[in-house]
Coordinates of C-alpha atoms in Angstrom, one line a residue:
X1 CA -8.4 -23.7 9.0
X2 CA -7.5 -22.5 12.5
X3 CA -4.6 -20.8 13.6
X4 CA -3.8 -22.0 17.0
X5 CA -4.2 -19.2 19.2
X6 CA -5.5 -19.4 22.5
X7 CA -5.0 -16.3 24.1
X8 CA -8.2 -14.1 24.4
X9 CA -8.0 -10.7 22.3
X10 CA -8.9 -7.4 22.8
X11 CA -9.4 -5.3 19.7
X12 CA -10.1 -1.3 20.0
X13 CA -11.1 0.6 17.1
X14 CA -10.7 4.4 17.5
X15 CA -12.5 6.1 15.1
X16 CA -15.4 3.3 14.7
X17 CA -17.9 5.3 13.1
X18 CA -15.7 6.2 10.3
X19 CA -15.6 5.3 6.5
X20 CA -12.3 3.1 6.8
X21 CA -14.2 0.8 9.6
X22 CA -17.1 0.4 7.8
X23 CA -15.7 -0.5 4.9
X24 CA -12.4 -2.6 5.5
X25 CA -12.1 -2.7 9.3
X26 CA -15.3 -4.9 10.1
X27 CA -15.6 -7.0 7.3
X28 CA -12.3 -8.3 7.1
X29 CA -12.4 -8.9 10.9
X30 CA -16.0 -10.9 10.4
X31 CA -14.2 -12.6 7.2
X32 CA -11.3 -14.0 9.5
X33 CA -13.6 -14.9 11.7
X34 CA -16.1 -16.7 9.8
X35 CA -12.7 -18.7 8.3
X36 CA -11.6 -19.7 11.8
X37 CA -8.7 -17.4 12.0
X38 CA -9.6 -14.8 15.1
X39 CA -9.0 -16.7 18.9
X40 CA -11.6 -18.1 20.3
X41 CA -12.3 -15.6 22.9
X42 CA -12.1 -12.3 21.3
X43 CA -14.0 -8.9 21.5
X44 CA -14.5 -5.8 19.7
X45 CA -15.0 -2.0 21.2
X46 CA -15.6 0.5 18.9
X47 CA -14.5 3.9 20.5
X48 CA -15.8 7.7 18.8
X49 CA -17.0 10.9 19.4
X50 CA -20.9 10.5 18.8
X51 CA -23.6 9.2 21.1
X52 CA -24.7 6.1 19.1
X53 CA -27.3 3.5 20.1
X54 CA -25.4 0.2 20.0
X55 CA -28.2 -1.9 17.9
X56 CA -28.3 1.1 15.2
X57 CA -24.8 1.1 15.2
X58 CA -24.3 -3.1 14.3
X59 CA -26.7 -2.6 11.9
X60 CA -24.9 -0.3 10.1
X61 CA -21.7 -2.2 10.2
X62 CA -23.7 -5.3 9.0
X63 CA -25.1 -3.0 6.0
X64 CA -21.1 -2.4 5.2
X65 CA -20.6 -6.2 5.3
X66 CA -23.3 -6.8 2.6
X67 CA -22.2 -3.9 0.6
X68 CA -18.3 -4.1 1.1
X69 CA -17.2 -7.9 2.3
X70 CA -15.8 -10.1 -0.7
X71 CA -17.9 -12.7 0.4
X72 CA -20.9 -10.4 -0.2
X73 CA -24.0 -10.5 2.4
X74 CA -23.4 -12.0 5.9
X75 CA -25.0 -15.3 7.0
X76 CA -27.4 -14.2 9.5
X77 CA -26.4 -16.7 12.3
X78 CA -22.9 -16.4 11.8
X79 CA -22.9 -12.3 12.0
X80 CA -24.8 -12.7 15.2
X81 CA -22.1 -14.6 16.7
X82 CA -19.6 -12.2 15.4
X83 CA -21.8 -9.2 16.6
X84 CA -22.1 -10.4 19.9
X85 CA -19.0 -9.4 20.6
X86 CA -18.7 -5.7 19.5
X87 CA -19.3 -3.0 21.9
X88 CA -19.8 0.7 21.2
X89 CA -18.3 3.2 23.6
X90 CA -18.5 7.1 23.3
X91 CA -15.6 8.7 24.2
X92 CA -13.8 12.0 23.4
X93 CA -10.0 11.0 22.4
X94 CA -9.4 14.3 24.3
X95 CA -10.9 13.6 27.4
X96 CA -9.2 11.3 30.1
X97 CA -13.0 9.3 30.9
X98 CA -12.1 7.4 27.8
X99 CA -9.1 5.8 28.8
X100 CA -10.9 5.5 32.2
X101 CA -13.8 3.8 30.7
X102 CA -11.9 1.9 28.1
X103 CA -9.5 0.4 31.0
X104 CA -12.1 -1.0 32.4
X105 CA -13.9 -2.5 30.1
X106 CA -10.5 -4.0 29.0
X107 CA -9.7 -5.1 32.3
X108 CA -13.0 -6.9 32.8
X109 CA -12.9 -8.5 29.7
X110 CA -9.4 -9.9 31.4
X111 CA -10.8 -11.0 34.6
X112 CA -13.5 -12.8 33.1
X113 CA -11.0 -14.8 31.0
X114 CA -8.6 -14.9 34.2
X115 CA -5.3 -13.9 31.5
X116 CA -4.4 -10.7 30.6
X117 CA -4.7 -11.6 27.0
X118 CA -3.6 -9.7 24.0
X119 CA -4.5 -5.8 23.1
X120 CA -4.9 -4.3 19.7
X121 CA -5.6 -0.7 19.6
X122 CA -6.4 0.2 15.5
X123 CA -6.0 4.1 15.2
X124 CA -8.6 4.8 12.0
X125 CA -8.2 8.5 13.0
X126 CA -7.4 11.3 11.3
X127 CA -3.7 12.2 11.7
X128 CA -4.3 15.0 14.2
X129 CA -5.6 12.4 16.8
X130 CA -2.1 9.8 16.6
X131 CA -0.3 11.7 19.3
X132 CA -3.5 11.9 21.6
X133 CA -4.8 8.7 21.5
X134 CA -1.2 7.5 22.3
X135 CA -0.9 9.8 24.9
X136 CA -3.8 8.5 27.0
X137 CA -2.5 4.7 26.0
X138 CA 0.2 5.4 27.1
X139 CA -0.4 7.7 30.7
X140 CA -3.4 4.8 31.3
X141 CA -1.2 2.1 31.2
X142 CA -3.5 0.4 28.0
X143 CA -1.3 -1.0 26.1
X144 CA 2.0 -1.4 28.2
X145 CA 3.4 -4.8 27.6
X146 CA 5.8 -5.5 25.0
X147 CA 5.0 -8.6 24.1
X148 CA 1.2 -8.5 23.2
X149 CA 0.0 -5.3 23.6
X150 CA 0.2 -3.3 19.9
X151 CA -0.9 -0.2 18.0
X152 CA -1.6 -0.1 14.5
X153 CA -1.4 3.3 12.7
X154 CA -2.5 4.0 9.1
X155 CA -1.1 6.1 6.7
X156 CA 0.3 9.3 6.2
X157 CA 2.8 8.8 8.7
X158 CA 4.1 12.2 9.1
X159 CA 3.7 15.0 6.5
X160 CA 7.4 15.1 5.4
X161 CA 10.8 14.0 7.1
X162 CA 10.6 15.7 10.2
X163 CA 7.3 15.5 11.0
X164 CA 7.7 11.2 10.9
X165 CA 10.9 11.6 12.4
X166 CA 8.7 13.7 15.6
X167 CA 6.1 11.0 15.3
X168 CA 8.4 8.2 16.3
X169 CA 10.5 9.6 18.0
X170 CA 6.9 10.2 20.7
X171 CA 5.6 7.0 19.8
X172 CA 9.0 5.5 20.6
X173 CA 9.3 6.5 24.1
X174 CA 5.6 5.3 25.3
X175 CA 5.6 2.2 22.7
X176 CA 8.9 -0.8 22.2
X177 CA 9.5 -0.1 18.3
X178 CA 7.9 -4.2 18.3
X179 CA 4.7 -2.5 19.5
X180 CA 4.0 -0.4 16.6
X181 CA 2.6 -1.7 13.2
X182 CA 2.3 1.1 10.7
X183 CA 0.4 -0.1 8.1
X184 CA 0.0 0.6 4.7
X185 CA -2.9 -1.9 3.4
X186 CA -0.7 -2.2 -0.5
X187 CA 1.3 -4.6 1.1
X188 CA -1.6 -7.3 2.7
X189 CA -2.8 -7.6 -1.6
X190 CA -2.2 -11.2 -2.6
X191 CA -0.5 -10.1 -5.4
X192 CA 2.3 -8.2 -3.5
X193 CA 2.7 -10.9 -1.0
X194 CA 2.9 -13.4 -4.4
X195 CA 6.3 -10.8 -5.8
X196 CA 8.2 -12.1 -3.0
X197 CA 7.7 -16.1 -3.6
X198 CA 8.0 -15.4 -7.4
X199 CA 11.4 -14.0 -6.9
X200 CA 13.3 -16.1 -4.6
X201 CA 11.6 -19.6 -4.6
X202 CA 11.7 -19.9 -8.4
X203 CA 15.7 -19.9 -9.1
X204 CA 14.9 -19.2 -12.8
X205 CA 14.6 -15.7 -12.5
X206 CA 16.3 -14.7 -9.2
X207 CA 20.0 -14.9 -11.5
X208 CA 18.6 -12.7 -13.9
X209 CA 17.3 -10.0 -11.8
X210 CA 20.3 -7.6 -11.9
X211 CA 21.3 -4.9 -14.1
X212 CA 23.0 -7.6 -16.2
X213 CA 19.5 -8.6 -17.7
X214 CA 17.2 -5.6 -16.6
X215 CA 17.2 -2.9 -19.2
X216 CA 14.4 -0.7 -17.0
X217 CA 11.3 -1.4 -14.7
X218 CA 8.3 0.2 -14.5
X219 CA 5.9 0.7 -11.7
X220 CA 2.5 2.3 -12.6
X221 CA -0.5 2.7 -10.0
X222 CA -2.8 4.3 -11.8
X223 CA -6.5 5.7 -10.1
X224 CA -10.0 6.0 -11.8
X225 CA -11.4 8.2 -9.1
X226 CA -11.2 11.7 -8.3
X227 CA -10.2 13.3 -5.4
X228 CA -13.8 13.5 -4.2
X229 CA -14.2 14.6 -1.0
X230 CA -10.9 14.1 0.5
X231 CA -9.9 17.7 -1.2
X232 CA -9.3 18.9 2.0
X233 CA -6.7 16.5 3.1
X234 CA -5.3 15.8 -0.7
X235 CA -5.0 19.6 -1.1
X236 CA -2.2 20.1 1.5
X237 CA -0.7 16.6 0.5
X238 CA -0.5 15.2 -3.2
X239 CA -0.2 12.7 -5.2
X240 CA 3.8 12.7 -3.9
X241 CA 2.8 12.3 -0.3
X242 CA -0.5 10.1 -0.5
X243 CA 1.2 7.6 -3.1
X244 CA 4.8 7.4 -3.8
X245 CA 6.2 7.9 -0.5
X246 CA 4.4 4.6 0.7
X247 CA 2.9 2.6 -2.0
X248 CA 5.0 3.0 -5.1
X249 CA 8.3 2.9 -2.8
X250 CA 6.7 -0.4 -1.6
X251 CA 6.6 -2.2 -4.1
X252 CA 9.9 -0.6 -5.5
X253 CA 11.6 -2.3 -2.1
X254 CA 9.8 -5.6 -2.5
X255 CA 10.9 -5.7 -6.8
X256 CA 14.5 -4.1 -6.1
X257 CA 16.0 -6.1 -2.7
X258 CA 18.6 -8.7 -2.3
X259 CA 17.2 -12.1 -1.3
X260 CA 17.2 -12.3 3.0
X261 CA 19.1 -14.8 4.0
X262 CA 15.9 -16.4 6.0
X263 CA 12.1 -15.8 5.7
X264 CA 12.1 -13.6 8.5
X265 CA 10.8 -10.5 9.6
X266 CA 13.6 -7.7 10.5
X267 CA 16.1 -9.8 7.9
X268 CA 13.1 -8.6 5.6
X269 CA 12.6 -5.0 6.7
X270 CA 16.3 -4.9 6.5
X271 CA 16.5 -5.3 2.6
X272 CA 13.9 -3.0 2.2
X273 CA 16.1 -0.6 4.4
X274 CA 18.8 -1.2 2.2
X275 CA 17.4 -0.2 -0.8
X276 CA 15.6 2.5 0.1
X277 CA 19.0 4.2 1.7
X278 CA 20.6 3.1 -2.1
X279 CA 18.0 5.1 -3.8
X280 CA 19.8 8.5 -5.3
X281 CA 19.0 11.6 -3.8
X282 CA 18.2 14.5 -6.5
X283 CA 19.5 17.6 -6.7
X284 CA 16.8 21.0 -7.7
X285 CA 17.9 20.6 -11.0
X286 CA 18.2 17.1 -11.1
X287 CA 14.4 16.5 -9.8
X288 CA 13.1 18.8 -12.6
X289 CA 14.8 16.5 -14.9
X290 CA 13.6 13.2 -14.0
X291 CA 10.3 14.1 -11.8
X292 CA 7.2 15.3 -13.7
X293 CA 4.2 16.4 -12.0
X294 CA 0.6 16.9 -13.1
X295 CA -3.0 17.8 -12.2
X296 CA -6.0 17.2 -13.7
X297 CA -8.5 19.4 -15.7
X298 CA -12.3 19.1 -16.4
X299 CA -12.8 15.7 -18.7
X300 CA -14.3 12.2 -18.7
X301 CA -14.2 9.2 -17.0
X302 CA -16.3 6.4 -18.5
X303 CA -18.2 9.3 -20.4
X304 CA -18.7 10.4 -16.9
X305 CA -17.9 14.2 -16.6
X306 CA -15.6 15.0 -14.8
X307 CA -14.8 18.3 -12.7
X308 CA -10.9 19.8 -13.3
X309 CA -9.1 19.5 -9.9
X310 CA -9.3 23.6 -9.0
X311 CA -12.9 22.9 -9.2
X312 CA -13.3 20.0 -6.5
X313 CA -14.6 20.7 -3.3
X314 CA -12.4 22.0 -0.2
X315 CA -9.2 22.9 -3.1
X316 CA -7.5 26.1 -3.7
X317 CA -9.0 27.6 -6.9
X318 CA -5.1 28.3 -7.7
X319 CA -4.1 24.7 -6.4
X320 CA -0.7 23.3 -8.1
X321 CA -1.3 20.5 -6.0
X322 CA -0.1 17.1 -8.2
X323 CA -2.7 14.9 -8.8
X324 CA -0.1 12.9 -10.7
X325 CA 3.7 12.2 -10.5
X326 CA 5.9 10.3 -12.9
X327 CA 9.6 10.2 -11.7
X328 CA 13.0 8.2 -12.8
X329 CA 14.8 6.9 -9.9
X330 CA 18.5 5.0 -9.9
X331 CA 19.3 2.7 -7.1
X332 CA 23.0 3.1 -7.1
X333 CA 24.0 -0.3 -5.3
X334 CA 25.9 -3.2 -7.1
X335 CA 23.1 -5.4 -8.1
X336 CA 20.9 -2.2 -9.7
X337 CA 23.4 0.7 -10.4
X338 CA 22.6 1.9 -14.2
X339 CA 19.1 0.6 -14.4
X340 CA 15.8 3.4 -14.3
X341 CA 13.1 2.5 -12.2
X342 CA 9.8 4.7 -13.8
X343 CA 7.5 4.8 -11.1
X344 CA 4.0 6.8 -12.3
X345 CA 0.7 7.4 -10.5
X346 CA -2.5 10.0 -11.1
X347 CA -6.1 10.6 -10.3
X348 CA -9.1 10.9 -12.7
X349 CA -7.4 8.3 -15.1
X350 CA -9.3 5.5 -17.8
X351 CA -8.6 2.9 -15.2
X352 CA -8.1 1.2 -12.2
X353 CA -4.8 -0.6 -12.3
X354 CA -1.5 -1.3 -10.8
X355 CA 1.2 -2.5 -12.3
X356 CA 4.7 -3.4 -13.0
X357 CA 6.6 -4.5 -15.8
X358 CA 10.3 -5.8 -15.3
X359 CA 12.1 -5.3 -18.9
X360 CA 15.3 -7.4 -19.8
X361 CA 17.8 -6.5 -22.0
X362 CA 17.4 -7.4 -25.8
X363 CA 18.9 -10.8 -26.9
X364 CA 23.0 -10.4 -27.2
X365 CA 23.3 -12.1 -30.4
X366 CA 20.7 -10.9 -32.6
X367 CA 20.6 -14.0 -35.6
X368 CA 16.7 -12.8 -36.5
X369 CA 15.8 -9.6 -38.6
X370 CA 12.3 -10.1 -36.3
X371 CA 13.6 -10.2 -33.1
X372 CA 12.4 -7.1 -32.3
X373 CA 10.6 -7.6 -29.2
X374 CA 12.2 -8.3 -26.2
X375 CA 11.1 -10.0 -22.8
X376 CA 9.3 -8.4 -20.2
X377 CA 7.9 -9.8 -17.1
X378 CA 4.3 -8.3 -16.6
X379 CA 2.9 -8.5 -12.9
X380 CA -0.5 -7.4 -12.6
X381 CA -1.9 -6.5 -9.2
X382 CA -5.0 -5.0 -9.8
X383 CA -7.7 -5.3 -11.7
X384 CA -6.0 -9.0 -12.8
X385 CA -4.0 -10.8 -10.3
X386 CA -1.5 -12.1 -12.9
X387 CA 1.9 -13.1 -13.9
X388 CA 2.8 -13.0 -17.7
X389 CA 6.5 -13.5 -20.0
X390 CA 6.3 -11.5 -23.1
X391 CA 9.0 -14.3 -25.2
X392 CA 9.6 -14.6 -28.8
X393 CA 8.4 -17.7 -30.4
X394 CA 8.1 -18.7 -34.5
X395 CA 4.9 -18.5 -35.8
X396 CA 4.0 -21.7 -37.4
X397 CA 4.6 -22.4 -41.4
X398 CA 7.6 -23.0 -43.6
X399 CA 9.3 -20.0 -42.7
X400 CA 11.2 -18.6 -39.8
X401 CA 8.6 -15.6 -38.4
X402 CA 8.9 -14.3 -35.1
X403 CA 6.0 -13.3 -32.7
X404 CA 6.0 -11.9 -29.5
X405 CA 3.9 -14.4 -27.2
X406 CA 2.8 -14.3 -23.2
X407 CA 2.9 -17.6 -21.1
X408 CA 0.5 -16.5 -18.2
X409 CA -0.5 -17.0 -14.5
X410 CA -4.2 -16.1 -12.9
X411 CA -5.1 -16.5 -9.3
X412 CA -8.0 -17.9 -11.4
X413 CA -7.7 -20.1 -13.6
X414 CA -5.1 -22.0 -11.2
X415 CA -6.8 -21.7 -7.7
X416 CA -10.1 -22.2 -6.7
X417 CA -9.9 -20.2 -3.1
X418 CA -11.3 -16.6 -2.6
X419 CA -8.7 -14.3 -2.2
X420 CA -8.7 -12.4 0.9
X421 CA -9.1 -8.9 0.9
X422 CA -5.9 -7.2 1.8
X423 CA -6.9 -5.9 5.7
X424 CA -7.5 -9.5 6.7
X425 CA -3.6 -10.6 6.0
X426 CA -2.5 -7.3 7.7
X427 CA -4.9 -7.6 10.4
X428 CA -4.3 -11.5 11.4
X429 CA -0.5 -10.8 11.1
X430 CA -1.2 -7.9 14.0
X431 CA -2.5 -10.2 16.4
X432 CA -0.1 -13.0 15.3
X433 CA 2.4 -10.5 16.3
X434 CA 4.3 -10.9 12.8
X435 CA 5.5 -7.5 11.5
X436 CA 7.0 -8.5 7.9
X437 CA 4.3 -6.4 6.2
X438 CA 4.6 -3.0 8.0
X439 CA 7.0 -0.6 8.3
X440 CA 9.5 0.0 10.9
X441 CA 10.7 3.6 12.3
X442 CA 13.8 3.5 10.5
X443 CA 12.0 2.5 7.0
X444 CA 9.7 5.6 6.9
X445 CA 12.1 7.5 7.7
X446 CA 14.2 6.6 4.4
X447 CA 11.2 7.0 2.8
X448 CA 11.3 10.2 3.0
X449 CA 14.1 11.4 3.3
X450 CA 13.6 9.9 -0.9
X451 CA 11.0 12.0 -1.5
X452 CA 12.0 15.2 0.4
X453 CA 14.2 16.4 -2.2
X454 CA 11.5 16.8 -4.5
X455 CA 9.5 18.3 -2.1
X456 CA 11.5 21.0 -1.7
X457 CA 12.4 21.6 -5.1
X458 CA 8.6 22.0 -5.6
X459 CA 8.1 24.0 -2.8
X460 CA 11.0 26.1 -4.1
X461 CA 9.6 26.7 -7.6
X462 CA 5.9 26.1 -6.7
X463 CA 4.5 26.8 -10.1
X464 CA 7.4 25.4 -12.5
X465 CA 6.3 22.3 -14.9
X466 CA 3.1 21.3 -13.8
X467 CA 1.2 19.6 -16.8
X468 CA -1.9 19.4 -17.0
X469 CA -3.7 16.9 -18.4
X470 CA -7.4 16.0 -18.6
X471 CA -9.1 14.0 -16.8
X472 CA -10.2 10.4 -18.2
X473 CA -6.7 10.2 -20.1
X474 CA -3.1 8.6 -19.1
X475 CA -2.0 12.0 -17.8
X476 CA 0.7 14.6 -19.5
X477 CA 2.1 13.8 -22.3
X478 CA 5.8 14.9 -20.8
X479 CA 5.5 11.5 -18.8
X480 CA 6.8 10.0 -21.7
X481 CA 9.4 11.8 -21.9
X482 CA 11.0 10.0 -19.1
X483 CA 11.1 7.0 -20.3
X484 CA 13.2 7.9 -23.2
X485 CA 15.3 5.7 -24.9
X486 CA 14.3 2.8 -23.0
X487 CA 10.7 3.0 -23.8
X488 CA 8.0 4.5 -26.4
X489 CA 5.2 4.5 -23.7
X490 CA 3.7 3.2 -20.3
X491 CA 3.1 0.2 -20.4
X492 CA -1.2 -0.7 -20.1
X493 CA -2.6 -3.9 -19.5
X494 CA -5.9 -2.4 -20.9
X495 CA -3.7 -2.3 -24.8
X496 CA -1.2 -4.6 -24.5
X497 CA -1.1 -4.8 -28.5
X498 CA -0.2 -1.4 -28.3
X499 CA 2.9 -1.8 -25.8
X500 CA 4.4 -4.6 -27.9
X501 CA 6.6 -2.5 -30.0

């Protein structure tokens, strides 16, 4: 299916030779364009450090196709069309030959289509290199039209409220706000996209979803894998920073906001504003009372051992570093005010799997001894992309038995198309100039300014309360603790029985 666009593309990598373009960057680019969905005219230059022979360096981005793209191993005649149109240039971010040498590549690539054209400029760097790159963008007139010149910049943005707040406020005064697409690829997952259209075009649930009906809601993103060799980086950030500041508080926004009064972009952005400004801010004591942070020791993982977190390469022997975080949070507005939102997240755990689970309130006039169970909305977003309602029904036979029962959705069993992988939505939403999915100055900024307060407590009482927990189980067992009295346990998709209670 095509998408209509006409204007020729330029799309810059920086950072080409890196794991994230390997990986995501170039197969969800070839996927979108083996579907029809990049312009017609179009071209790729991948920009790093390294002297790289440009034939050795497409082969190696066709191996991460094969290995990484969902539609497994490239057809051999279409990547050859695709690869046609990738260049590699060796640059130095810190020298001003780069932005010489990209310019005019970029404005050759314009001439020969006689239209300027649109320019995307994806920063896969580490977060040292924003400012620079933006700098010589920005001096070399690169990307200095409003309306279809952008800059995508991946995650962490900032290291804590000042340092975002410094990082727009410099990437403000070279870029229009509309120019800037910070990304953070948990929104592009079909599944995410899908919480949106469950809520407001199905007029069965939007009524009930207000403290009213909600007893609690629960948002778990839990990790099999280690830290691994990002210790270096994770060390001097957390599971606090890496996680919860962008993807748990995601998805909180996109569960907790009022309906927009129009599918459109800032009205969007605006509600996710809104709630994040509603959270409450925690005081020292109050953060020790409803935050609880862990880290990994030496265990299992698939009966895989398992090194403890001190013992990773590139961390502090005497690390107390979170590799996991379960906090209660109250959004003190009029639709939520009263009702807990557990959010929970942690390396080195059984499984791979996010999430949440909207609980409602038990049944007000309780006519069955049974009726014990009470409704909750399951949404699955990894492994399963699913929708289930936990609802009472009788068990049949001559007497009135309760049993708790699921009415489900699959992406599945009731589509037959391949789901995209979420860096193709994100991306194609880049060049359609649509920035619903990202986050705007003012949202990251809330963001934080959430999270700072425990931050600070933490850095105040550096080595107070952190549990320990092995690796290859759920994570500390003061986790629970939180969810007291609305809840025995976590939910897990991997033992339902077990949460049905």
């Amino acid at each position: 299916m095509k998408t209509g666009k006409t204007l020729p593309s330029a799309i810059t990598i920086f950072g080409a030779k890196g794991d994230l373009t390997k990986r995501k960057l170039i197969p969800a680019l070839y996927n979108l364009y083996t579907d029809n969905h990049l312009p017609p005219v179009f071209t790729i230059y991948c920009v790093d450090f390294l002297p790289e022979d440009e034939a050795a360096f497409k082969l190696d981005l066709l191996a991460g196709v094969n290995e990484f793209s969902r539609n497994g191993k490239a057809d051999e005649k279409q990547w050859e069309g695709f690869a046609k149109n990738i260049s590699y240039l060796q640059g130095d971010f810190l020298k001003t030959e780069t932005y010489t040498g990209l310019k005019e590549k970029l404005e050759a690539f314009g001439k020969k289509q006689k239209q300027h054209g649109s320019r995307i400029f994806y920063f896969a760097v580490a977060p040292r290199f924003i400012e620079i790159i933006a700098e010589g963008l920005y001096k070399h007139t690169i990307c200095n039209r409003d309306g279809l010149d952008r800059i995508v910049v991946e995650k962490p943005f900032g290291s804590d409220l000042e340092t975002a707040k410094k990082l727009n406020r410099f990437l403000t005064k070279r870029f229009a706000e509309k120019q800037i697409y910070r990304i953070d690829h948990y929104l592009g997952k079909e599944a995410v996209q899908n919480i949106m259209a469950f809520r407001f075009a199905n007029y069965v649930f939007e009524p009930l979803w207000n403290k009213k009906y909600i007893d609690h809601i629960q948002i778990s993103v839990a990790e099999e894998v280690g830290v691994g060799k990002r210790g270096g980086y994770y060390d001097g950030a957390g599971a606090l920073r890496d996680m919860v500041q962008n993807h748990l508080l995601q998805l909180l926004c996109i569960v907790a906001m009022d309906p927009p009064e129009f599918y459109q972009s800032e009205l969007i952005r605006d509600a996710k504003v809104k709630v994040l400004k509603d959270i409450r801010h925690y005081t020292p004591a109050q953060v020790l009372k409803n935050v609880i942070r862990g880290q990994y020791t030496a265990g299992n993982v698939h009966g895989v051992p398992r090194l403890a977190y001190r013992k990773e390469e590139h961390v502090l022997s005497s690390s107390n570093t979170e590799t996991f975080i379960a906090a209660r949070l109250f959004i003190d507005n009029e639709r939520w005010k009263g009702v807990p939102f557990f959010l929970r997240t942690g390396k080195s755990m059984p499984v791979q799997s996010s999430v949440i689970v909207v609980q409602f309130k038990d049944s007000p006039n309780k006519i069955f001894k049974d009726d014990i169970t009470p409704n909750r909305l399951i949404i699955s977003i990894q492994p399963e992309l699913e929708i289930s309602l936990l609802f009472e029904s009788k068990v049949p036979g001559l007497k009135m038995k309760l049993k708790p029962v699921e009415m489900d959705f699959t992406y599945q069993e009731s589509y037959t198309e391949t789901i995209p992988e979420a860096y193709e939505a994100l991306l194609l939403d880049v060049l359609d100039g649509n920035p619903t999915l990202f986050m705007r100055a003012d949202q990251v900024e809330a963001a934080w300014k959430v999270v700072m307060p425990i931050l600070d407590t933490w850095k105040k009482y550096p080595a107070k309360e952190l549990h320990l927990y092995k690796a290859g189980t759920w994570g500390p067992t003061a986790a629970t603790t939180l969810l007291k009295p609305y809840a025995k346990d976590w939910f897990r998709l991997s033992a339902r029985e077990e949460s049905i209670k």
